[in-house]
C-alpha cells in the first residue's frame, strides 16, 4: 500500500524558515516524480513544485521561485520542501503526492499545516 | 498560465441523480486534464486523469470526457459518499493549475 506521511509543519514567524518532509513507503520511490501541492485555509488547491525521479529536474510555481526548494533523498525514500522567507500568504496545508504524469497526483499524504504569523 | 473555470460553483442534487460538472480551460490543454475529489479534512483523491481514464479503484459511475478546452465529469448515479468538492487540474503547461472547485451538495 502506498503511504505518504508529511511532517515538519507548524507555526513560524514572517521571514522565517521551515523544512517539510514526506516519508514514502509501499512503492519504488526512485521511480516516480514527486510533487508538493498546498491549500490555504478554506481555499482551492495550488500546485507548488515538482521533482523528477533522479532529482535532475525541478519546477516551481513562479510566485515561489527563489524562496522554496524541492529536493529528495532516494536512499531514504524521502521528499523535502525547504521554505525560506515565509509570508502570511504561505499559510496552508502542504500535501506531498506521488506523481505518475508528471502532473498526475495519484496518491497523497494527509498534509501538514504551515502557519505563518507573528 | 492556463486558467481553469469550473461550473457551477455549487450543484445541489439528490442521491440517485446524475451529476454533470464542467471545466473550461483558457487555452487548449489537449487531453491533459484530471479530476479530483476532496472531502472536508481529507486530501484530494484522484478520480480521472488525461480526460477520460479512471484512476485505480475508482467506481464505474465516475466518467470523464472532453478535449481541448471543454471537459466534463459525470457521476451517473450519486451515492451519499459522492457529496464533496471536485477540482479539475491541467498538466499541459507549467505551472500546472487547478480550477476553483465545484461543491456537490445534497439537495
Coordinates of N, CA and C in Angstrom, one line a residue:
Chain A
X1 N 0.8 -1.2 0.0 CA 0.0 0.0 0.0 C 0.9 1.2 0.0
X2 N 0.6 2.2 -0.9 CA 1.3 3.4 -1.0 C 1.0 4.3 0.3
X3 N 2.0 4.7 0.9 CA 1.8 5.6 2.1 C 2.8 6.8 1.9
X4 N 2.2 8.0 2.2 CA 3.0 9.2 2.2 C 2.6 10.0 3.5
X5 N 3.7 10.3 4.3 CA 3.5 10.9 5.6 C 4.3 12.2 5.7
X6 N 3.6 13.3 5.7 CA 4.3 14.6 5.8 C 4.5 15.0 7.2
X7 N 5.6 15.8 7.5 CA 5.9 16.3 8.8 C 6.7 17.6 8.6
X8 N 6.8 18.3 9.7 CA 7.6 19.5 9.7 C 6.8 20.8 9.7
X9 N 5.5 20.7 9.6 CA 4.7 21.9 9.7 C 4.7 22.5 11.1
X10 N 4.1 23.7 11.1 CA 4.0 24.4 12.4 C 3.8 25.8 12.3
X11 N 4.0 26.5 13.4 CA 3.8 28.0 13.4 C 5.2 28.6 13.3
X12 N 5.3 29.6 12.4 CA 6.6 30.2 12.1 C 6.3 31.7 11.9
X13 N 7.3 32.6 12.3 CA 7.1 34.0 12.1 C 7.4 34.4 10.7
X14 N 6.8 35.5 10.2 CA 7.1 36.0 8.9 C 8.6 36.2 8.7
X15 N 9.1 35.8 7.6 CA 10.5 35.9 7.3 C 11.3 34.6 7.8
X16 N 10.7 33.8 8.5 CA 11.3 32.6 9.0 C 11.4 31.4 7.9
X17 N 11.9 30.3 8.4 CA 12.1 29.2 7.5 C 11.5 27.9 8.1
X18 N 11.2 27.0 7.3 CA 10.7 25.7 7.7 C 11.1 24.6 6.7
X19 N 11.3 23.4 7.1 CA 11.6 22.3 6.2 C 10.6 21.2 6.4
X20 N 9.8 21.0 5.3 CA 8.8 19.9 5.3 C 9.5 18.6 4.8
X21 N 9.0 17.5 5.4 CA 9.5 16.2 4.9 C 8.3 15.4 4.5
X22 N 8.5 14.4 3.7 CA 7.5 13.5 3.3 C 8.1 12.1 3.2
X23 N 7.7 11.2 4.1 CA 8.3 9.9 4.1 C 7.4 9.0 3.2
X24 N 8.0 8.3 2.3 CA 7.2 7.4 1.3 C 7.5 6.0 1.6
X25 N 6.5 5.2 1.4 CA 6.6 3.7 1.5 C 5.6 3.0 0.7
X26 N 5.8 1.7 0.4 CA 4.9 1.0 -0.4 C 5.0 1.0 -1.9
X27 N 6.0 1.7 -2.3 CA 6.3 1.8 -3.8 C 7.8 2.1 -4.0
X28 N 8.3 2.0 -5.2 CA 9.7 2.3 -5.5 C 9.8 3.8 -5.7
X29 N 10.2 4.4 -4.6 CA 10.2 5.9 -4.6 C 11.0 6.5 -5.7
X30 N 12.2 5.9 -6.0 CA 13.1 6.4 -7.0 C 12.6 6.3 -8.4
X31 N 11.4 5.7 -8.6 CA 10.9 5.6 -10.0 C 9.8 6.6 -10.3
X32 N 9.5 7.5 -9.4 CA 8.4 8.4 -9.6 C 8.8 9.9 -9.4
X33 N 8.2 10.7 -10.3 CA 8.2 12.1 -9.9 C 7.5 12.3 -8.6
X34 N 7.8 13.4 -7.9 CA 7.1 13.7 -6.7 C 6.7 15.2 -6.7
X35 N 5.7 15.5 -5.9 CA 5.1 16.8 -6.0 C 4.7 17.4 -4.6
X36 N 4.7 18.7 -4.5 CA 4.1 19.4 -3.4 C 2.9 20.2 -3.9
X37 N 1.8 20.1 -3.2 CA 0.6 20.9 -3.5 C 0.2 21.5 -2.2
X38 N -0.3 22.8 -2.2 CA -0.8 23.4 -1.0 C -2.2 23.9 -1.1
X39 N -2.8 24.1 0.0 CA -4.2 24.6 0.1 C -4.3 25.6 1.3
X40 N -4.5 26.8 1.0 CA -4.7 27.8 2.0 C -6.1 27.5 2.7
X41 N -6.2 27.9 4.0 CA -7.5 27.6 4.7 C -8.7 28.1 3.9
X42 N -9.6 27.1 3.7 CA -10.9 27.5 3.0 C -10.8 27.8 1.5
X43 N -9.6 27.5 1.0 CA -9.3 27.9 -0.4 C -9.1 26.7 -1.3
X44 N -8.8 26.9 -2.6 CA -8.5 25.8 -3.5 C -7.1 25.3 -3.5
X45 N -6.8 24.5 -4.4 CA -5.5 23.8 -4.5 C -4.5 24.6 -5.4
X46 N -3.3 24.5 -5.0 CA -2.2 25.2 -5.8 C -1.0 24.2 -5.9
X47 N -0.6 23.9 -7.2 CA 0.5 23.0 -7.4 C 1.8 23.8 -7.2
X48 N 2.6 23.4 -6.2 CA 3.7 24.2 -5.8 C 5.0 23.9 -6.6
X49 N 5.4 22.6 -6.6 CA 6.7 22.2 -7.1 C 6.7 20.7 -7.5
X50 N 7.5 20.4 -8.5 CA 7.7 19.0 -8.9 C 9.2 18.7 -9.0
X51 N 9.5 17.4 -8.8 CA 10.9 17.0 -8.9 C 10.9 15.6 -9.6
X52 N 11.8 15.5 -10.6 CA 11.9 14.3 -11.4 C 12.5 13.1 -10.5
X53 N 12.4 11.9 -11.0 CA 12.8 10.7 -10.3 C 14.2 10.8 -9.7
X54 N 15.1 11.3 -10.5 CA 16.5 11.4 -10.0 C 16.9 12.8 -9.5
X55 N 15.9 13.7 -9.4 CA 16.2 15.0 -8.9 C 16.8 15.9 -9.9
X56 N 17.0 15.5 -11.1 CA 17.7 16.3 -12.1 C 16.9 17.5 -12.7
X57 N 15.6 17.4 -12.5 CA 14.7 18.4 -13.0 C 13.7 18.8 -11.9
X58 N 13.6 20.2 -11.7 CA 12.7 20.7 -10.7 C 12.0 21.9 -11.3
X59 N 10.7 22.0 -10.9 CA 9.8 23.0 -11.4 C 9.1 23.7 -10.2
X60 N 9.0 25.0 -10.3 CA 8.3 25.7 -9.2 C 7.3 26.7 -9.8
X61 N 6.2 26.9 -9.1 CA 5.3 28.0 -9.5 C 6.1 29.3 -9.3
X62 N 5.8 30.2 -10.3 CA 6.6 31.4 -10.4 C 6.7 32.2 -9.1
X63 N 5.6 32.3 -8.4 CA 5.5 33.1 -7.2 C 6.4 32.6 -6.1
X64 N 6.9 31.4 -6.2 CA 7.7 30.8 -5.1 C 9.2 30.7 -5.4
X65 N 9.5 31.0 -6.7 CA 10.9 30.8 -7.1 C 11.8 31.6 -6.2
X66 N 12.9 31.0 -5.8 CA 13.9 31.6 -5.0 C 13.7 31.5 -3.6
X67 N 12.4 31.2 -3.1 CA 12.2 31.1 -1.7 C 12.0 29.6 -1.3
X68 N 11.5 28.8 -2.2 CA 11.2 27.4 -1.8 C 12.2 26.5 -2.7
X69 N 12.6 25.4 -2.1 CA 13.5 24.4 -2.8 C 12.9 23.0 -2.5
X70 N 12.6 22.3 -3.6 CA 12.2 20.9 -3.5 C 13.4 20.1 -3.7
X71 N 13.5 19.0 -2.9 CA 14.6 18.0 -3.0 C 14.1 16.7 -2.6
X72 N 15.0 15.7 -2.8 CA 14.6 14.3 -2.5 C 15.9 13.5 -2.1
X73 N 15.7 12.5 -1.3 CA 16.7 11.6 -1.0 C 16.2 10.2 -1.3
X74 N 16.6 9.6 -2.4 CA 16.0 8.3 -2.8 C 16.5 7.2 -1.9
X75 N 17.6 7.4 -1.3 CA 18.1 6.3 -0.4 C 17.3 6.3 0.9
X76 N 16.7 7.4 1.2 CA 15.8 7.5 2.4 C 14.3 7.5 2.1
X77 N 14.0 7.3 0.8 CA 12.6 7.4 0.4 C 11.9 8.6 0.9
X78 N 12.5 9.8 0.8 CA 12.0 11.0 1.4 C 12.0 12.2 0.4
X79 N 11.0 13.0 0.5 CA 10.9 14.2 -0.3 C 10.9 15.4 0.7
X80 N 11.4 16.5 0.3 CA 11.6 17.7 1.1 C 11.1 18.9 0.4
X81 N 10.7 19.9 1.3 CA 10.4 21.2 0.8 C 11.0 22.2 1.8
X82 N 12.1 22.9 1.4 CA 12.7 23.9 2.2 C 12.1 25.2 1.9
X83 N 11.5 25.9 2.9 CA 10.7 27.1 2.7 C 11.4 28.2 3.4
X84 N 11.9 29.2 2.7 CA 12.5 30.4 3.3 C 11.7 31.7 3.1
X85 N 12.1 32.7 3.8 CA 11.4 34.0 3.7 C 9.9 33.8 3.7
X86 N 9.4 33.1 4.6 CA 7.9 32.8 4.6 C 7.1 34.0 4.9
X87 N 5.9 34.0 4.2 CA 5.0 35.2 4.3 C 3.6 34.6 4.8
X88 N 2.8 35.6 5.2 CA 1.5 35.2 5.7 C 0.7 34.4 4.7
X89 N 0.9 34.8 3.4 CA 0.2 34.1 2.3 C 0.7 32.7 2.0
X90 N 1.7 32.3 2.7 CA 2.2 30.9 2.6 C 1.5 29.9 3.5
X91 N 0.7 30.5 4.4 CA -0.1 29.7 5.3 C -1.0 28.8 4.6
X92 N -0.9 27.5 4.8 CA -1.6 26.5 4.1 C -1.4 25.1 4.6
X93 N -2.2 24.1 4.2 CA -1.8 22.7 4.4 C -1.0 22.3 3.1
X94 N 0.1 21.7 3.4 CA 1.0 21.3 2.3 C 0.9 19.8 2.2
X95 N 0.6 19.3 1.0 CA 0.5 17.9 0.7 C 1.6 17.5 -0.2
X96 N 2.2 16.3 0.1 CA 3.1 15.7 -0.9 C 2.2 14.6 -1.6
X97 N 2.6 14.4 -2.9 CA 1.9 13.4 -3.7 C 2.8 12.7 -4.6
X98 N 2.5 11.5 -4.9 CA 3.2 10.7 -5.9 C 2.7 11.2 -7.2
X99 N 3.6 11.4 -8.2 CA 3.2 11.9 -9.5 C 3.5 10.9 -10.6
X100 N 2.4 10.4 -11.2 CA 2.5 9.4 -12.2 C 2.5 10.0 -13.6
X101 N 2.6 11.4 -13.7 CA 2.4 12.0 -15.0 C 3.7 12.1 -15.8
X102 N 4.5 13.3 -15.6 CA 4.3 14.2 -14.5 C 3.0 15.0 -14.6
X103 N 2.5 15.4 -13.5 CA 1.3 16.3 -13.4 C 0.1 15.5 -13.0
X104 N 0.2 14.3 -12.6 CA -1.0 13.5 -12.1 C -0.6 13.0 -10.7
X105 N -1.3 13.6 -9.7 CA -1.1 13.1 -8.3 C -2.0 12.0 -8.0
X106 N -1.4 10.8 -8.0 CA -2.3 9.6 -7.8 C -2.4 9.1 -6.4
X107 N -1.5 9.5 -5.5 CA -1.6 9.2 -4.1 C -1.0 10.4 -3.3
X108 N -1.8 10.7 -2.2 CA -1.5 11.9 -1.5 C -1.3 11.6 0.0
X109 N -0.4 12.4 0.6 CA -0.3 12.3 2.1 C -1.5 13.0 2.7
X110 N -1.5 13.0 4.1 CA -2.6 13.6 4.8 C -2.4 15.1 5.0
X111 N -1.2 15.6 4.7 CA -1.0 17.0 4.7 C -0.4 17.5 6.0
X112 N 0.4 18.6 6.0 CA 0.9 19.2 7.2 C 0.7 20.7 7.1
X113 N 0.2 21.3 8.2 CA -0.2 22.7 8.3 C 0.9 23.6 8.6
X114 N 1.1 24.6 7.8 CA 2.1 25.6 8.0 C 1.4 26.9 8.2
X115 N 1.6 27.5 9.4 CA 1.0 28.8 9.7 C 2.1 29.8 9.9
X116 N 2.0 30.9 9.1 CA 3.0 32.0 9.2 C 2.3 33.2 9.8
X117 N 2.7 33.5 11.0 CA 2.1 34.5 11.8 C 3.0 35.0 12.9
X118 N 2.9 36.3 13.2 CA 3.6 36.8 14.4 C 2.8 36.7 15.7
Chain B
X1 N -0.1 31.5 -17.9 CA -0.7 30.5 -17.0 C -2.1 30.1 -17.5
X2 N -2.4 28.8 -17.6 CA -3.7 28.4 -18.0 C -4.7 28.5 -16.9
X3 N -5.8 29.2 -17.1 CA -6.9 29.3 -16.1 C -8.0 28.3 -16.4
X4 N -8.3 27.6 -15.4 CA -9.4 26.6 -15.5 C -10.6 27.2 -14.7
X5 N -11.8 27.2 -15.4 CA -13.0 27.7 -14.8 C -14.0 26.6 -14.7
X6 N -14.4 26.3 -13.5 CA -15.4 25.3 -13.2 C -16.8 25.8 -13.0
X7 N -17.8 25.1 -13.5 CA -19.2 25.4 -13.3 C -20.0 24.2 -13.1
X8 N -21.1 24.3 -12.3 CA -21.4 25.5 -11.5 C -20.5 25.5 -10.3
X9 N -20.5 26.6 -9.5 CA -19.8 26.7 -8.3 C -20.3 25.7 -7.2
X10 N -21.6 25.6 -7.2 CA -22.3 24.7 -6.3 C -23.4 23.9 -7.1
X11 N -23.5 22.6 -6.8 CA -24.5 21.8 -7.5 C -25.3 21.1 -6.4
X12 N -26.6 21.3 -6.4 CA -27.4 20.6 -5.4 C -28.3 19.5 -6.0
X13 N -28.0 18.3 -5.6 CA -28.7 17.1 -6.2 C -29.0 16.1 -5.1
X14 N -29.8 15.2 -5.5 CA -30.2 14.1 -4.5 C -29.5 12.8 -4.9
X15 N -29.3 11.9 -3.9 CA -28.8 10.6 -4.2 C -29.6 9.9 -5.3
X16 N -28.9 9.2 -6.2 CA -29.5 8.6 -7.3 C -29.6 9.4 -8.6
X17 N -29.4 10.7 -8.4 CA -29.5 11.6 -9.6 C -28.1 11.6 -10.3
X18 N -28.1 12.1 -11.5 CA -26.9 12.2 -12.4 C -26.3 13.6 -12.2
X19 N -25.0 13.6 -12.0 CA -24.3 14.9 -11.8 C -23.4 15.2 -13.0
X20 N -23.4 16.4 -13.5 CA -22.6 16.8 -14.6 C -21.8 18.1 -14.2
X21 N -20.5 18.0 -14.1 CA -19.6 19.1 -13.7 C -18.8 19.5 -14.9
X22 N -18.6 20.8 -15.1 CA -17.8 21.3 -16.2 C -16.6 22.0 -15.8
X23 N -15.6 21.9 -16.7 CA -14.3 22.6 -16.6 C -13.9 23.2 -17.9
X24 N -13.6 24.5 -18.0 CA -13.2 25.1 -19.2 C -11.9 25.7 -19.1
X25 N -11.0 25.5 -20.0 CA -9.6 26.0 -20.0 C -9.5 27.2 -20.8
X26 N -8.6 28.1 -20.4 CA -8.4 29.4 -21.1 C -7.7 29.2 -22.4
X27 N -7.0 28.1 -22.6 CA -6.4 27.7 -23.9 C -6.4 26.1 -23.9
X28 N -6.1 25.6 -25.1 CA -6.2 24.1 -25.2 C -5.2 23.4 -24.2
X29 N -5.7 22.4 -23.6 CA -4.8 21.5 -22.8 C -4.8 20.1 -23.3
X30 N -5.2 20.0 -24.6 CA -5.3 18.7 -25.2 C -6.1 17.8 -24.4
X31 N -5.6 16.6 -24.0 CA -6.4 15.8 -23.1 C -5.8 15.7 -21.7
X32 N -4.9 16.6 -21.4 CA -4.1 16.6 -20.2 C -4.9 17.2 -19.0
X33 N -6.0 16.6 -18.7 CA -6.9 17.1 -17.6 C -7.2 16.0 -16.7
X34 N -7.2 16.4 -15.4 CA -7.5 15.4 -14.3 C -8.7 16.0 -13.5
X35 N -9.3 15.1 -12.8 CA -10.4 15.4 -11.8 C -10.0 14.8 -10.5
X36 N -10.2 15.6 -9.4 CA -10.0 15.1 -8.0 C -11.3 15.4 -7.2
X37 N -11.4 14.5 -6.2 CA -12.5 14.7 -5.2 C -11.8 15.0 -3.9
X38 N -12.4 16.0 -3.2 CA -11.9 16.3 -1.8 C -13.1 16.4 -0.8
X39 N -13.0 15.7 0.2 CA -13.9 15.8 1.3 C -13.3 16.6 2.5
X40 N -14.2 17.2 3.3 CA -13.6 18.0 4.4 C -12.6 17.3 5.3
X41 N -11.5 18.0 5.5 CA -10.4 17.4 6.3 C -9.6 16.3 5.7
X42 N -9.8 16.1 4.4 CA -9.1 15.0 3.7 C -8.3 15.5 2.6
X43 N -7.3 14.7 2.2 CA -6.5 15.0 1.0 C -7.3 14.8 -0.3
X44 N -7.0 15.5 -1.4 CA -7.6 15.2 -2.6 C -7.4 13.7 -3.0
X45 N -8.4 13.2 -3.8 CA -8.3 11.9 -4.3 C -8.4 11.9 -5.8
X46 N -7.5 11.3 -6.5 CA -7.5 11.3 -8.0 C -8.7 10.4 -8.5
X47 N -9.5 11.0 -9.4 CA -10.6 10.2 -9.9 C -10.4 9.8 -11.4
X48 N -10.0 10.9 -12.2 CA -9.9 10.7 -13.6 C -8.6 11.4 -14.0
X49 N -7.8 10.8 -14.9 CA -6.6 11.5 -15.5 C -6.7 11.5 -17.0
X50 N -6.0 12.4 -17.6 CA -6.0 12.5 -19.1 C -7.4 12.4 -19.7
X51 N -8.2 13.2 -19.1 CA -9.6 13.5 -19.5 C -10.6 12.3 -19.3
X52 N -10.2 11.1 -19.5 CA -11.2 10.0 -19.5 C -10.8 8.7 -18.9
X53 N -9.6 8.7 -18.3 CA -9.1 7.5 -17.7 C -9.3 7.4 -16.2
X54 N -10.1 6.4 -15.8 CA -10.4 6.3 -14.4 C -9.1 5.8 -13.6
X55 N -8.9 6.5 -12.5 CA -7.8 6.0 -11.6 C -8.1 4.7 -10.9
X56 N -7.1 4.1 -10.4 CA -7.2 2.8 -9.8 C -8.2 2.8 -8.6
X57 N -9.1 1.9 -8.7 CA -10.1 1.8 -7.6 C -11.3 2.7 -7.6
X58 N -11.4 3.5 -8.7 CA -12.5 4.5 -8.8 C -13.7 3.8 -9.4
X59 N -14.9 3.9 -8.8 CA -16.1 3.2 -9.3 C -16.5 3.6 -10.7
X60 N -17.1 2.8 -11.4 CA -17.5 3.0 -12.8 C -18.5 4.1 -13.0
X61 N -19.2 4.6 -11.9 CA -20.2 5.6 -12.0 C -19.5 7.0 -12.3
X62 N -18.2 7.1 -12.1 CA -17.4 8.3 -12.5 C -16.9 8.1 -13.9
X63 N -17.1 9.1 -14.7 CA -16.6 9.2 -16.1 C -16.2 10.6 -16.4
X64 N -15.2 10.7 -17.3 CA -14.7 12.0 -17.8 C -14.7 12.0 -19.3
X65 N -14.9 13.2 -19.8 CA -14.9 13.4 -21.3 C -14.4 14.8 -21.6
X66 N -14.1 14.9 -22.9 CA -13.7 16.3 -23.4 C -12.3 16.3 -23.9
X67 N -11.9 17.4 -24.6 CA -10.6 17.6 -25.1 C -10.5 19.0 -25.5
X68 N -9.3 19.5 -25.6 CA -9.1 20.9 -26.0 C -9.3 21.9 -24.8
X69 N -10.5 22.5 -24.8 CA -10.8 23.5 -23.7 C -12.0 23.1 -22.9
X70 N -12.8 22.2 -23.3 CA -14.0 21.8 -22.6 C -14.1 20.4 -22.1
X71 N -14.3 20.3 -20.8 CA -14.3 18.9 -20.2 C -15.5 18.8 -19.2
X72 N -15.8 17.5 -19.1 CA -17.0 17.2 -18.2 C -16.6 16.0 -17.3
X73 N -17.0 16.1 -16.1 CA -17.0 14.9 -15.2 C -18.5 14.6 -14.9
X74 N -18.8 13.3 -15.1 CA -20.2 12.8 -14.9 C -20.2 11.7 -13.9
X75 N -21.1 11.9 -12.9 CA -21.4 10.8 -11.9 C -22.8 10.3 -12.3
X76 N -22.8 9.1 -12.7 CA -24.1 8.6 -13.3 C -25.2 8.5 -12.3
X77 N -25.0 8.0 -11.1 CA -26.0 7.9 -10.1 C -25.3 8.2 -8.7
X78 N -25.7 9.3 -8.1 CA -25.0 9.8 -6.9 C -25.2 8.8 -5.8
X79 N -24.1 8.5 -5.1 CA -24.1 7.8 -3.8 C -23.9 8.8 -2.7
X80 N -24.3 8.5 -1.5 CA -24.2 9.5 -0.4 C -22.7 9.9 -0.2
X81 N -21.8 9.1 -0.5 CA -20.4 9.4 -0.3 C -19.8 10.3 -1.4
X82 N -20.6 10.6 -2.4 CA -20.0 11.4 -3.5 C -20.2 12.9 -3.3
X83 N -20.8 13.3 -2.2 CA -21.0 14.7 -2.0 C -19.7 15.3 -1.4
X84 N -19.1 16.2 -2.1 CA -17.8 16.6 -1.8 C -17.5 17.8 -2.8
X85 N -16.2 18.3 -2.7 CA -15.8 19.3 -3.7 C -14.9 18.6 -4.7
X86 N -15.1 19.0 -6.0 CA -14.4 18.4 -7.1 C -13.6 19.5 -7.8
X87 N -12.3 19.1 -8.1 CA -11.4 20.0 -8.8 C -11.0 19.4 -10.1
X88 N -10.9 20.3 -11.1 CA -10.2 19.8 -12.3 C -8.7 20.4 -12.3
X89 N -7.8 19.8 -13.0 CA -6.4 20.2 -13.0 C -5.8 19.9 -14.3
X90 N -5.0 20.8 -14.9 CA -4.3 20.6 -16.1 C -2.8 20.4 -16.0
X91 N -2.3 19.5 -16.8 CA -0.8 19.3 -16.8 C -0.2 19.5 -18.2
X92 N -1.0 20.3 -19.0 CA -0.5 20.6 -20.4 C 0.7 21.5 -20.3
X93 N 0.6 22.6 -19.5 CA 1.6 23.6 -19.4 C 2.0 23.8 -18.0
X94 N 3.3 24.1 -17.7 CA 3.7 24.5 -16.4 C 3.5 26.0 -16.3
X95 N 2.9 26.5 -15.2 CA 2.6 25.8 -14.0 C 1.3 25.0 -14.1
X96 N 1.3 23.8 -13.6 CA 0.0 23.1 -13.5 C -0.9 23.9 -12.7
X97 N -2.2 23.9 -13.1 CA -3.2 24.7 -12.4 C -4.4 23.9 -12.1
X98 N -5.2 24.3 -11.1 CA -6.4 23.7 -10.7 C -7.6 24.7 -11.0
X99 N -8.7 24.2 -11.2 CA -9.9 25.0 -11.2 C -10.3 25.4 -9.8
X100 N -11.3 26.3 -9.6 CA -11.6 26.8 -8.3 C -12.5 25.8 -7.5
X101 N -13.0 24.8 -8.2 CA -13.8 23.8 -7.5 C -15.3 23.9 -7.7
X102 N -15.9 22.8 -7.7 CA -17.4 22.7 -7.7 C -17.8 21.9 -6.4
X103 N -18.6 22.5 -5.6 CA -19.1 21.8 -4.4 C -20.4 21.1 -4.8
X104 N -20.4 19.8 -4.6 CA -21.6 19.0 -4.9 C -22.2 18.7 -3.5
X105 N -23.4 19.3 -3.3 CA -24.1 19.2 -2.0 C -25.4 18.4 -2.2
X106 N -25.9 17.9 -1.0 CA -27.1 17.1 -1.0 C -28.3 18.1 -1.0
X107 N -29.2 17.9 -1.9 CA -30.4 18.7 -2.0 C -31.4 18.3 -1.0

